[in-house]
Amino acid sequence: MNRSPLCTPRDHRLSRRQWLGSAALGVGAFATPAVANELKKRRKQVLFVWLDGGMSQLESWDPKPNTTFGGPFRAIPTSVPGIHISELLPDTAKQMHRLALVRSVSTQDNSHSAGVDRIQRGDPKNRGVTYPYFGSAVAKLLGPGDGGLPPYVWVKPGNGGFIYKDAGFLGPQYGALALGDGKPPENLVRPPDLPAEADAARNELRKLADKRYAAGRRTELTEANSFAFDTADQLQRQLDLFDSAKLPAKDRDRYGTHDLGRHMLLARRLLEAGVTFVKVTSYGWDTHGDHFNGTASLHPKFDRPFAAIVQDLADRGMLDDVLVIVAAEFGRTPRINGHLGRDHWPEAWSVCMAGRGIKPGVAAGKTNALGTDVATEPHDIGHLFHTWYAALGIDAAAKHFYNAGQPLPIAHEEMHPVKEVLA
């Protein structure tokens, strides 16, 4: 049986009994290195906000007002003196003292089909294997939280399901559980005419069948099946997560009742419940036409819930442990096309971060006066992967994945972290 030398999520679990036992012994028990390290590991989480299609850096993090390509919107001051962002993000501007910007992002692909994969897989060197998305990689490296919920949950518009392809060579177990429109998976709840005892007996029979099927097969090919059932069992116990009606009305109002607002509020609850990696996707950012009217509608729908979740994570003391990332497959062209739109522009765009391991209130890197190119050291997605891993306490230069015994770097080995944004 092939076993990866990397630890598995099960290895990261600390049982309730272990926890209570340690607590009963007092604080001194946490001096045990294994327990202290375990607790420290489990606290790390990620919120990954994906603005699919590409948010314009000029109407968000890197405005160039009163220039040829600057567009009609103003730049406004933020809570950090000297840092200005677009007037379309007024609530986010008030959170700037908790945020870090990298304005020198320069990547390779200007097509959606290649860009989405390249950015979310970190664009490592080609070794003939399919690398995992960042969410799957974090799920593998950090494991699930103590609540038993899946380590990688994707909140998105449209349909849900289990998205195994995100996991690449790690194996389907590390795929994403997608919650379509923020709703729990279909058929999750036990039918009312099926007694609990009968359900439990069926699951025991299923486990025996799984064990027999797994014998002699590669672990990574079989454990995903049991993982899916275990995940469903845990979700059944926490269906309240999906009942937004039980939330205070003021919370629903602060985040907004549109898709991104509702999904960001669910993301906060999933993080509170212990999910390691929560990805929230918003579609519709590919503004090739009527860009400025489009952004006047789109950006406020991001601004309000994003500022709300950063504030809430800070108020709950969670921002020290949750790495927050806002990214897309590229930025948008400085040049305004004949349809009053901005096209794809990987050459010079921005990424926003906050939280775990990130230095707050900074803007690293610069673009030139027109925003057409990076004027300082350019940073590709490999640099950002190193940065994100470093923020999570993972040494990307030393840590490896293993694929059938082959060690593989977890990030592009010729790149390095953006140290200006690391705490």
Coordinates of C-alpha atoms in Angstrom, one line a residue:
M1 CA 0.0 0.0 0.0
N2 CA 1.5 3.3 -1.0
R3 CA 1.4 5.9 1.7
S4 CA 2.4 9.5 1.3
P5 CA 5.1 10.6 3.7
L6 CA 3.1 13.8 4.2
C7 CA 0.7 13.8 7.2
T8 CA -3.0 13.2 6.5
P9 CA -6.0 15.0 7.8
R10 CA -6.6 12.2 10.3
D11 CA -3.1 12.7 11.6
H12 CA -4.0 16.3 12.4
R13 CA -7.1 15.5 14.3
L14 CA -7.1 16.0 18.1
S15 CA -10.1 14.2 19.6
R16 CA -12.5 15.8 22.0
R17 CA -11.2 13.3 24.6
Q18 CA -7.6 14.4 24.0
W19 CA -8.7 18.0 24.2
L20 CA -10.7 17.6 27.4
G21 CA -7.9 15.5 28.9
S22 CA -5.4 18.2 28.2
A23 CA -7.7 20.9 29.5
A24 CA -8.3 19.0 32.7
L25 CA -4.6 19.0 33.3
G26 CA -4.5 22.7 33.1
V27 CA -2.5 25.1 31.0
G28 CA 0.7 23.2 31.8
A29 CA -0.6 20.3 29.6
F30 CA -0.3 22.5 26.6
A31 CA 3.4 22.7 27.2
T32 CA 3.5 19.3 25.7
P33 CA 5.1 20.1 22.3
A34 CA 2.9 17.7 20.3
V35 CA -0.3 19.1 21.7
A36 CA 0.8 22.7 21.5
N37 CA 1.9 22.3 17.9
E38 CA -1.3 20.5 17.1
L39 CA -3.5 23.3 18.4
K40 CA -1.4 25.9 16.7
K41 CA -1.7 24.1 13.3
R42 CA -5.5 23.7 13.6
R43 CA -6.1 27.4 14.1
K44 CA -4.9 28.3 10.6
Q45 CA -7.6 28.9 8.1
V46 CA -8.0 30.6 4.7
L47 CA -10.8 32.7 3.2
F48 CA -10.2 32.8 -0.6
V49 CA -12.4 35.3 -2.5
W50 CA -12.3 34.6 -6.2
L51 CA -13.7 37.4 -8.5
D52 CA -14.1 35.3 -11.6
G53 CA -13.5 37.2 -14.8
G54 CA -11.0 39.7 -13.3
M55 CA -11.7 42.8 -11.2
S56 CA -10.3 46.0 -12.6
Q57 CA -7.3 47.1 -10.6
L58 CA -8.0 50.6 -11.8
E59 CA -11.4 50.7 -10.2
S60 CA -10.3 49.0 -7.0
W61 CA -6.8 48.6 -5.5
D62 CA -4.7 50.8 -7.8
P63 CA -6.6 53.7 -9.2
K64 CA -5.0 56.2 -11.6
P65 CA -7.5 59.1 -11.6
N66 CA -7.0 62.0 -14.1
T67 CA -4.8 60.0 -16.4
T68 CA -5.4 58.7 -20.0
F69 CA -6.7 55.3 -18.8
G70 CA -7.9 56.2 -15.4
G71 CA -11.6 56.2 -16.0
P72 CA -14.2 58.4 -14.4
F73 CA -13.9 57.3 -10.8
R74 CA -11.9 59.1 -8.1
A75 CA -9.4 57.7 -5.6
I76 CA -10.3 58.1 -2.0
P77 CA -8.1 58.1 1.1
T78 CA -8.2 55.0 3.4
S79 CA -7.6 54.4 7.1
V80 CA -3.9 54.3 6.2
P81 CA -2.5 57.7 5.4
G82 CA -1.0 57.8 1.9
I83 CA -2.8 54.7 0.6
H84 CA -5.7 55.5 -1.7
I85 CA -8.1 53.1 -3.4
S86 CA -11.1 53.6 -5.7
E87 CA -14.2 55.5 -4.5
L88 CA -16.2 52.4 -5.5
L89 CA -14.8 50.6 -2.3
P90 CA -15.7 53.1 0.5
D91 CA -16.3 50.4 3.2
T92 CA -13.1 48.6 2.3
A93 CA -11.2 51.8 2.5
K94 CA -12.1 51.9 6.2
Q95 CA -10.5 48.5 6.7
M96 CA -7.2 49.3 4.9
H97 CA -5.3 49.3 8.3
R98 CA -6.1 45.6 8.3
L99 CA -5.3 44.9 4.6
A100 CA -2.2 44.5 2.5
L101 CA -2.0 45.1 -1.3
V102 CA 0.4 43.8 -3.8
R103 CA 0.2 46.2 -6.8
S104 CA 3.0 44.5 -8.8
V105 CA 1.3 41.3 -9.8
S106 CA 2.3 40.3 -13.3
T107 CA 1.2 36.9 -14.6
Q108 CA 1.3 35.0 -17.9
D109 CA -2.1 34.1 -19.3
N110 CA -4.7 36.5 -20.7
S111 CA -7.4 33.8 -21.3
H112 CA -9.9 32.5 -18.8
S113 CA -9.4 28.9 -19.7
A114 CA -5.7 28.9 -18.9
G115 CA -5.6 31.7 -16.3
V116 CA -8.0 30.2 -13.8
D117 CA -6.0 27.0 -13.5
R118 CA -2.7 28.7 -13.7
I119 CA -3.5 31.1 -10.9
Q120 CA -5.3 28.6 -8.6
R121 CA -2.6 25.9 -9.1
G122 CA 0.3 28.4 -8.5
D123 CA 1.9 27.8 -11.9
P124 CA 4.7 25.5 -10.8
K125 CA 7.2 24.1 -13.3
N126 CA 5.7 21.5 -15.7
R127 CA 6.5 18.0 -14.3
G128 CA 3.9 16.2 -16.2
V129 CA 1.4 16.1 -13.3
T130 CA -1.7 18.2 -12.5
Y131 CA -1.0 20.3 -9.5
P132 CA -3.8 20.9 -6.9
Y133 CA -5.7 24.1 -6.5
F134 CA -4.6 26.2 -3.6
G135 CA -7.6 25.1 -1.6
S136 CA -6.8 21.4 -2.1
A137 CA -3.2 22.0 -1.3
V138 CA -4.1 23.7 2.0
A139 CA -6.6 21.0 2.8
K140 CA -3.7 18.5 2.4
L141 CA -1.1 20.4 4.3
L142 CA -3.3 21.7 7.2
G143 CA -6.0 19.1 7.4
P144 CA -9.6 19.6 8.6
G145 CA -10.6 21.5 11.7
D146 CA -11.8 19.8 14.9
G147 CA -15.5 20.0 13.9
G148 CA -15.1 17.2 11.4
L149 CA -16.3 19.4 8.5
P150 CA -14.6 19.1 5.1
P151 CA -11.3 21.0 5.0
Y152 CA -12.1 22.7 1.6
V153 CA -15.5 24.2 1.0
W154 CA -16.4 26.3 -2.0
V155 CA -19.4 28.6 -1.8
K156 CA -20.6 29.6 -5.3
P157 CA -23.5 30.6 -7.4
G158 CA -25.2 27.8 -9.4
N159 CA -24.8 24.1 -8.8
G160 CA -22.9 22.4 -6.1
G161 CA -21.4 19.0 -5.7
F162 CA -18.0 17.4 -5.0
I163 CA -15.3 18.9 -7.3
Y164 CA -12.6 16.3 -7.3
K165 CA -10.6 17.9 -10.1
D166 CA -9.3 20.7 -7.9
A167 CA -7.2 18.1 -6.0
G168 CA -5.0 17.2 -9.0
F169 CA -2.5 14.5 -8.1
L170 CA -3.3 14.7 -4.4
G171 CA -6.3 12.5 -5.1
P172 CA -10.0 13.1 -5.0
Q173 CA -10.3 13.2 -1.2
Y174 CA -8.8 16.7 -1.3
G175 CA -11.3 18.1 -3.8
A176 CA -13.8 20.8 -2.9
L177 CA -17.2 20.4 -1.5
A178 CA -19.1 23.0 -3.5
L179 CA -22.2 24.5 -1.9
G180 CA -24.3 25.7 -4.9
D181 CA -25.9 29.0 -4.0
G182 CA -24.8 28.4 -0.4
K183 CA -27.2 25.5 0.1
P184 CA -26.3 22.1 1.6
P185 CA -25.8 19.2 -0.9
E186 CA -29.0 17.6 -2.2
N187 CA -30.3 14.6 -0.4
L188 CA -28.2 15.4 2.6
V189 CA -30.9 15.0 5.2
R190 CA -31.9 11.5 6.2
P191 CA -35.4 10.7 4.8
P192 CA -38.0 10.9 7.6
D193 CA -39.3 7.4 7.0
L194 CA -35.8 5.9 7.6
P195 CA -35.2 5.3 11.3
A196 CA -31.8 6.4 12.7
E197 CA -31.0 2.8 13.7
A198 CA -31.6 1.6 10.2
D199 CA -29.4 4.4 8.8
A200 CA -26.6 3.5 11.2
A201 CA -26.8 -0.1 10.3
R202 CA -26.6 0.7 6.6
N203 CA -23.6 2.9 7.2
E204 CA -21.8 0.1 9.1
L205 CA -22.5 -2.2 6.2
R206 CA -21.2 0.4 3.8
K207 CA -18.0 0.8 5.8
L208 CA -17.4 -3.0 5.6
A209 CA -17.9 -2.9 1.9
D210 CA -15.5 0.1 1.6
K211 CA -12.9 -1.7 3.6
R212 CA -13.1 -4.8 1.4
Y213 CA -13.0 -2.6 -1.8
A214 CA -10.0 -0.7 -0.4
A215 CA -7.9 -3.8 0.3
G216 CA -5.1 -4.0 -2.2
R217 CA -5.9 -0.6 -3.8
R218 CA -4.0 2.7 -3.6
T219 CA -5.2 4.6 -0.5
E220 CA -5.6 7.9 -2.4
L221 CA -8.0 6.2 -4.8
T222 CA -10.3 4.7 -2.2
E223 CA -10.4 7.0 0.9
A224 CA -12.4 9.7 -1.0
N225 CA -15.4 7.5 -0.9
S226 CA -15.5 7.1 2.9
F227 CA -14.5 10.7 3.2
A228 CA -17.6 11.8 1.3
F229 CA -19.9 9.8 3.6
D230 CA -18.1 11.0 6.7
T231 CA -18.5 14.6 5.5
A232 CA -22.2 14.1 4.9
D233 CA -22.6 12.7 8.4
Q234 CA -20.9 15.8 9.9
L235 CA -22.9 18.2 7.8
Q236 CA -26.2 16.5 8.9
R237 CA -25.2 17.5 12.5
Q238 CA -24.6 21.1 11.5
L239 CA -27.5 22.0 9.2
D240 CA -28.0 25.2 11.2
L241 CA -25.0 26.6 9.3
F242 CA -27.3 27.0 6.3
D243 CA -30.3 28.6 8.0
S244 CA -29.6 32.3 7.6
A245 CA -33.0 33.1 9.0
K246 CA -31.6 32.4 12.5
L247 CA -29.0 35.2 12.0
P248 CA -29.6 38.7 13.3
A249 CA -31.3 40.9 10.7
K250 CA -28.5 43.5 11.1
D251 CA -25.9 40.9 10.0
R252 CA -27.9 40.0 6.8
D253 CA -28.2 43.7 6.1
R254 CA -24.5 44.5 6.7
Y255 CA -23.5 41.8 4.2
G256 CA -26.2 42.4 1.7
T257 CA -28.9 40.1 0.4
H258 CA -27.4 39.6 -3.0
D259 CA -25.4 36.4 -3.9
L260 CA -22.0 37.6 -2.8
G261 CA -23.4 39.1 0.4
R262 CA -25.2 35.9 1.4
H263 CA -22.3 33.7 0.4
M264 CA -19.7 35.8 2.3
L265 CA -21.9 35.6 5.4
L266 CA -22.1 31.8 5.1
A267 CA -18.3 31.8 4.6
R268 CA -17.9 33.5 8.0
R269 CA -20.1 30.9 9.6
L270 CA -18.1 28.1 8.0
L271 CA -14.9 29.6 9.3
E272 CA -16.4 29.9 12.7
A273 CA -17.4 26.2 12.5
G274 CA -13.8 25.3 11.8
V275 CA -13.6 24.8 8.0
T276 CA -9.9 25.1 7.0
F277 CA -10.3 26.6 3.6
V278 CA -13.4 28.5 2.4
K279 CA -13.5 29.8 -1.2
V280 CA -16.2 32.2 -2.2
T281 CA -16.7 32.8 -5.9
S282 CA -18.4 35.7 -7.6
Y283 CA -19.1 35.6 -11.3
G284 CA -19.7 38.4 -13.8
W285 CA -16.4 40.5 -13.5
D286 CA -15.5 40.0 -17.2
T287 CA -16.5 43.6 -18.2
H288 CA -15.5 43.8 -21.9
G289 CA -18.4 46.2 -22.5
D290 CA -20.1 49.0 -20.6
H291 CA -17.4 48.6 -18.0
F292 CA -17.9 51.7 -16.0
N293 CA -21.7 51.2 -15.5
G294 CA -20.9 47.5 -14.7
T295 CA -18.3 48.3 -12.1
A296 CA -20.6 50.9 -10.5
S297 CA -22.9 48.0 -9.8
L298 CA -20.4 45.2 -9.2
H299 CA -17.9 46.8 -6.9
P300 CA -20.3 47.9 -4.2
K301 CA -21.6 44.2 -4.1
F302 CA -18.0 43.2 -3.2
D303 CA -17.2 46.2 -1.0
R304 CA -19.9 45.8 1.6
P305 CA -19.6 42.1 2.5
F306 CA -15.9 42.1 2.2
A307 CA -15.5 45.0 4.6
A308 CA -18.1 43.3 6.9
I309 CA -16.3 39.9 7.0
V310 CA -12.9 41.6 7.7
Q311 CA -14.5 43.6 10.5
D312 CA -16.2 40.5 11.9
L313 CA -13.1 38.3 11.8
A314 CA -11.2 41.1 13.6
D315 CA -14.0 41.5 16.2
R316 CA -14.0 37.8 16.9
G317 CA -10.2 37.6 17.2
M318 CA -10.1 35.3 14.2
L319 CA -8.1 37.6 11.9
D320 CA -4.9 36.5 13.6
D321 CA -5.6 32.9 12.4
V322 CA -7.5 33.4 9.1
L323 CA -5.5 34.3 6.0
V324 CA -7.8 36.4 3.7
I325 CA -7.1 36.6 0.0
V326 CA -8.9 38.4 -2.8
A327 CA -7.8 37.3 -6.3
A328 CA -8.8 36.6 -9.9
E329 CA -7.2 35.2 -13.0
F330 CA -5.9 38.6 -14.1
G331 CA -6.7 42.3 -14.0
R332 CA -8.2 44.5 -16.8
T333 CA -6.6 46.5 -19.5
P334 CA -5.8 50.2 -18.9
R335 CA -6.9 50.8 -22.5
I336 CA -10.6 51.3 -22.9
N337 CA -11.9 49.4 -25.9
G338 CA -14.6 50.5 -28.4
H339 CA -17.4 49.0 -26.3
L340 CA -16.3 51.1 -23.3
G341 CA -14.9 48.0 -21.8
R342 CA -11.7 46.8 -20.3
D343 CA -10.2 43.5 -21.6
H344 CA -7.9 41.0 -19.9
W345 CA -4.6 42.3 -18.6
P346 CA -2.2 39.9 -16.7
E347 CA 0.7 42.3 -17.2
A348 CA 0.0 44.6 -14.2
W349 CA -2.7 44.0 -11.6
S350 CA -3.3 43.7 -7.8
V351 CA -4.1 41.2 -5.1
C352 CA -5.5 42.1 -1.7
M353 CA -4.7 40.1 1.5
A354 CA -5.3 40.3 5.2
G355 CA -5.1 38.3 8.4
R356 CA -2.9 35.4 9.4
G357 CA 0.8 36.2 8.8
I358 CA 0.1 39.4 6.8
K359 CA 1.5 42.8 7.6
P360 CA -1.5 45.1 7.8
G361 CA -1.8 48.5 6.3
V362 CA 0.8 48.2 3.5
A363 CA 0.8 48.5 -0.3
A364 CA 3.7 46.6 -1.9
G365 CA 5.0 47.2 -5.4
K366 CA 4.0 49.9 -7.9
T367 CA 2.7 50.3 -11.4
N368 CA 3.8 53.1 -13.7
A369 CA 1.9 56.4 -13.9
L370 CA -0.6 55.0 -16.5
G371 CA -1.0 51.6 -14.9
T372 CA 0.2 49.8 -18.0
D373 CA 3.1 48.0 -16.5
V374 CA 4.8 47.1 -13.2
A375 CA 7.4 49.7 -12.2
T376 CA 9.0 47.7 -9.4
E377 CA 9.9 44.0 -9.2
P378 CA 7.1 42.0 -10.8
H379 CA 5.5 39.2 -8.9
D380 CA 4.0 36.2 -10.6
I381 CA 1.5 33.8 -8.9
G382 CA 4.5 31.6 -7.8
H383 CA 5.6 34.5 -5.6
L384 CA 2.1 34.8 -4.1
F385 CA 1.9 31.1 -3.4
H386 CA 5.2 31.4 -1.5
T387 CA 3.8 34.4 0.3
W388 CA 0.6 32.6 1.3
Y389 CA 2.4 29.5 2.5
A390 CA 4.8 31.6 4.5
A391 CA 1.8 33.5 6.1
L392 CA 0.4 30.1 7.1
G393 CA 3.7 29.1 8.6
I394 CA 4.6 26.6 5.8
D395 CA 8.1 26.7 4.4
A396 CA 7.5 26.3 0.7
A397 CA 11.2 26.0 0.0
A398 CA 11.4 22.9 2.3
K399 CA 8.0 21.3 2.1
H400 CA 7.1 18.8 -0.6
F401 CA 4.2 17.0 -1.9
Y402 CA 4.7 13.3 -2.9
N403 CA 3.1 11.8 -6.0
A404 CA 3.7 8.0 -6.1
G405 CA 6.9 8.6 -4.2
Q406 CA 8.1 11.5 -6.3
P407 CA 8.8 14.6 -4.3
L408 CA 7.3 17.7 -5.8
P409 CA 7.7 21.4 -4.6
I410 CA 4.6 22.9 -3.3
A411 CA 5.4 26.2 -5.0
H412 CA 7.5 27.3 -7.9
E413 CA 11.1 26.7 -6.6
E414 CA 12.6 29.7 -8.5
M415 CA 10.3 32.2 -6.8
H416 CA 10.1 33.6 -3.3
P417 CA 7.7 35.3 -1.0
V418 CA 6.7 39.0 -1.2
K419 CA 8.4 39.9 2.1
E420 CA 7.0 43.4 2.2
V421 CA 3.5 42.1 3.0
L422 CA 4.6 39.4 5.5
A423 CA 4.3 40.1 9.2

